[in-house]
Amino acid sequence: MTQTGALVVLIACPTGEPADTLARSLVEAGLAACVNRLPGMRSTYRWQGEVVTDEEDLLLAKTTSDAYPALQAFVAARHPYEVPEIVALPVTAGHAPYLDWLRANVAASESGVARS
């Protein structure tokens, strides 16, 4: 399969308002066409030498590969975690009208700067 230029970015967040605020901000900034918030995720990970388990929300941000650097910087600057999870997965295929809509609604310029 060929690349579409679209990405799904996984972002783990504290539950509730922090996740809602970040999701809305990404769409308002034109860095993501859509962000789904999946509440109730349970994450187990190693942090500072300890294994911990936390309740989190998972954001699925749909964006383009051109906008990804700006999206990553935007999330890193606003995320409450010291080391936030920001992982991009390529979309290798998809419904063409949806992918067209996604690209049309990600407003990052060629330089990766989002509209204000």
CSV table of C-alpha atoms in Angstrom, one decimal:
chain,number,residue,atom,x,y,z
A,1,MET,CA,0.0,0.0,0.0
A,2,THR,CA,1.1,3.5,-0.6
A,3,GLN,CA,1.3,6.4,1.9
A,4,THR,CA,-1.5,8.9,2.0
A,5,GLY,CA,0.2,11.7,3.8
A,6,ALA,CA,-2.2,11.2,6.6
A,7,LEU,CA,-1.2,10.3,10.2
A,8,VAL,CA,-3.0,9.2,13.3
A,9,VAL,CA,-1.2,10.6,16.4
A,10,LEU,CA,-1.7,8.9,19.7
A,11,ILE,CA,-1.5,11.2,22.7
A,12,ALA,CA,-2.1,9.8,26.3
A,13,CYS,CA,-3.5,12.5,28.7
A,14,PRO,CA,-4.8,12.9,32.2
A,15,THR,CA,-8.5,12.2,32.2
A,16,GLY,CA,-11.2,14.8,31.7
A,17,GLU,CA,-10.5,18.5,31.2
A,18,PRO,CA,-6.8,18.3,30.2
A,19,ALA,CA,-7.6,15.9,27.4
A,20,ASP,CA,-10.7,17.9,26.3
A,21,THR,CA,-8.8,21.1,26.2
A,22,LEU,CA,-5.9,19.7,24.2
A,23,ALA,CA,-8.2,18.0,21.7
A,24,ARG,CA,-10.1,21.2,21.1
A,25,SER,CA,-6.9,23.3,20.9
A,26,LEU,CA,-5.4,21.0,18.2
A,27,VAL,CA,-8.5,21.4,16.0
A,28,GLU,CA,-8.8,25.1,16.6
A,29,ALA,CA,-5.1,25.6,15.7
A,30,GLY,CA,-5.6,23.7,12.5
A,31,LEU,CA,-3.1,21.1,13.4
A,32,ALA,CA,-5.6,18.3,13.4
A,33,ALA,CA,-8.8,17.8,11.4
A,34,CYS,CA,-10.4,15.7,14.1
A,35,VAL,CA,-9.4,14.4,17.5
A,36,ASN,CA,-11.2,11.5,19.2
A,37,ARG,CA,-11.0,11.2,22.9
A,38,LEU,CA,-11.2,7.7,24.3
A,39,PRO,CA,-11.7,7.8,28.0
A,40,GLY,CA,-11.1,5.0,30.5
A,41,MET,CA,-7.7,3.8,29.3
A,42,ARG,CA,-5.5,2.2,31.9
A,43,SER,CA,-1.8,2.6,31.3
A,44,THR,CA,1.0,0.6,33.0
A,45,TYR,CA,4.5,1.9,32.5
A,46,ARG,CA,7.9,2.4,34.1
A,47,TRP,CA,8.5,5.9,35.5
A,48,GLN,CA,11.5,7.0,37.5
A,49,GLY,CA,12.4,3.3,38.3
A,50,GLU,CA,8.9,2.3,39.5
A,51,VAL,CA,6.1,0.5,37.6
A,52,VAL,CA,2.9,2.5,37.9
A,53,THR,CA,-0.6,2.2,36.6
A,54,ASP,CA,-2.8,5.2,35.9
A,55,GLU,CA,-6.2,6.1,34.4
A,56,GLU,CA,-5.7,8.1,31.3
A,57,ASP,CA,-7.6,9.3,28.2
A,58,LEU,CA,-6.2,8.5,24.8
A,59,LEU,CA,-6.5,11.2,22.1
A,60,LEU,CA,-6.4,10.1,18.4
A,61,ALA,CA,-5.5,13.1,16.4
A,62,LYS,CA,-5.9,12.9,12.6
A,63,THR,CA,-3.4,15.1,10.8
A,64,THR,CA,-0.9,15.2,7.9
A,65,SER,CA,2.7,14.4,7.8
A,66,ASP,CA,3.5,18.0,6.8
A,67,ALA,CA,1.7,19.3,10.0
A,68,TYR,CA,3.2,16.7,12.3
A,69,PRO,CA,6.2,18.7,13.5
A,70,ALA,CA,4.0,21.7,14.5
A,71,LEU,CA,1.5,19.4,16.1
A,72,GLN,CA,4.3,17.6,18.1
A,73,ALA,CA,5.7,21.0,19.3
A,74,PHE,CA,2.2,22.3,20.2
A,75,VAL,CA,1.4,19.2,22.3
A,76,ALA,CA,4.8,19.1,24.0
A,77,ALA,CA,4.5,22.8,25.0
A,78,ARG,CA,0.9,22.4,26.4
A,79,HIS,CA,0.9,18.9,27.8
A,80,PRO,CA,1.0,18.5,31.6
A,81,TYR,CA,3.3,15.5,31.5
A,82,GLU,CA,7.1,15.9,31.7
A,83,VAL,CA,7.4,13.3,28.9
A,84,PRO,CA,4.1,13.1,27.0
A,85,GLU,CA,3.3,10.2,24.7
A,86,ILE,CA,3.1,11.6,21.1
A,87,VAL,CA,3.3,8.8,18.6
A,88,ALA,CA,2.4,9.1,14.9
A,89,LEU,CA,1.2,6.2,12.9
A,90,PRO,CA,1.0,6.4,9.1
A,91,VAL,CA,-2.3,5.9,7.4
A,92,THR,CA,-1.5,3.7,4.4
A,93,ALA,CA,-5.0,3.6,3.0
A,94,GLY,CA,-8.4,5.1,3.7
A,95,HIS,CA,-11.7,6.3,2.3
A,96,ALA,CA,-10.7,8.9,-0.3
A,97,PRO,CA,-13.4,11.5,0.5
A,98,TYR,CA,-12.4,11.3,4.2
A,99,LEU,CA,-8.7,11.7,3.4
A,100,ASP,CA,-9.5,14.7,1.2
A,101,TRP,CA,-11.5,16.3,4.0
A,102,LEU,CA,-8.7,15.6,6.5
A,103,ARG,CA,-6.1,17.3,4.3
A,104,ALA,CA,-8.4,20.2,3.6
A,105,ASN,CA,-9.0,20.8,7.3
A,106,VAL,CA,-5.4,20.7,8.5
A,107,ALA,CA,-4.4,24.3,8.2
A,108,ALA,CA,-0.6,24.0,8.8
A,109,SER,CA,1.4,25.9,6.2
A,110,GLU,CA,4.2,24.4,4.2
A,111,SER,CA,6.6,25.6,7.0
A,112,GLY,CA,4.6,23.8,9.6
A,113,VAL,CA,3.3,27.0,11.3
A,114,ALA,CA,-0.4,26.7,12.3
A,115,ARG,CA,-2.8,29.5,11.8
A,116,SER,CA,-3.6,31.4,14.9
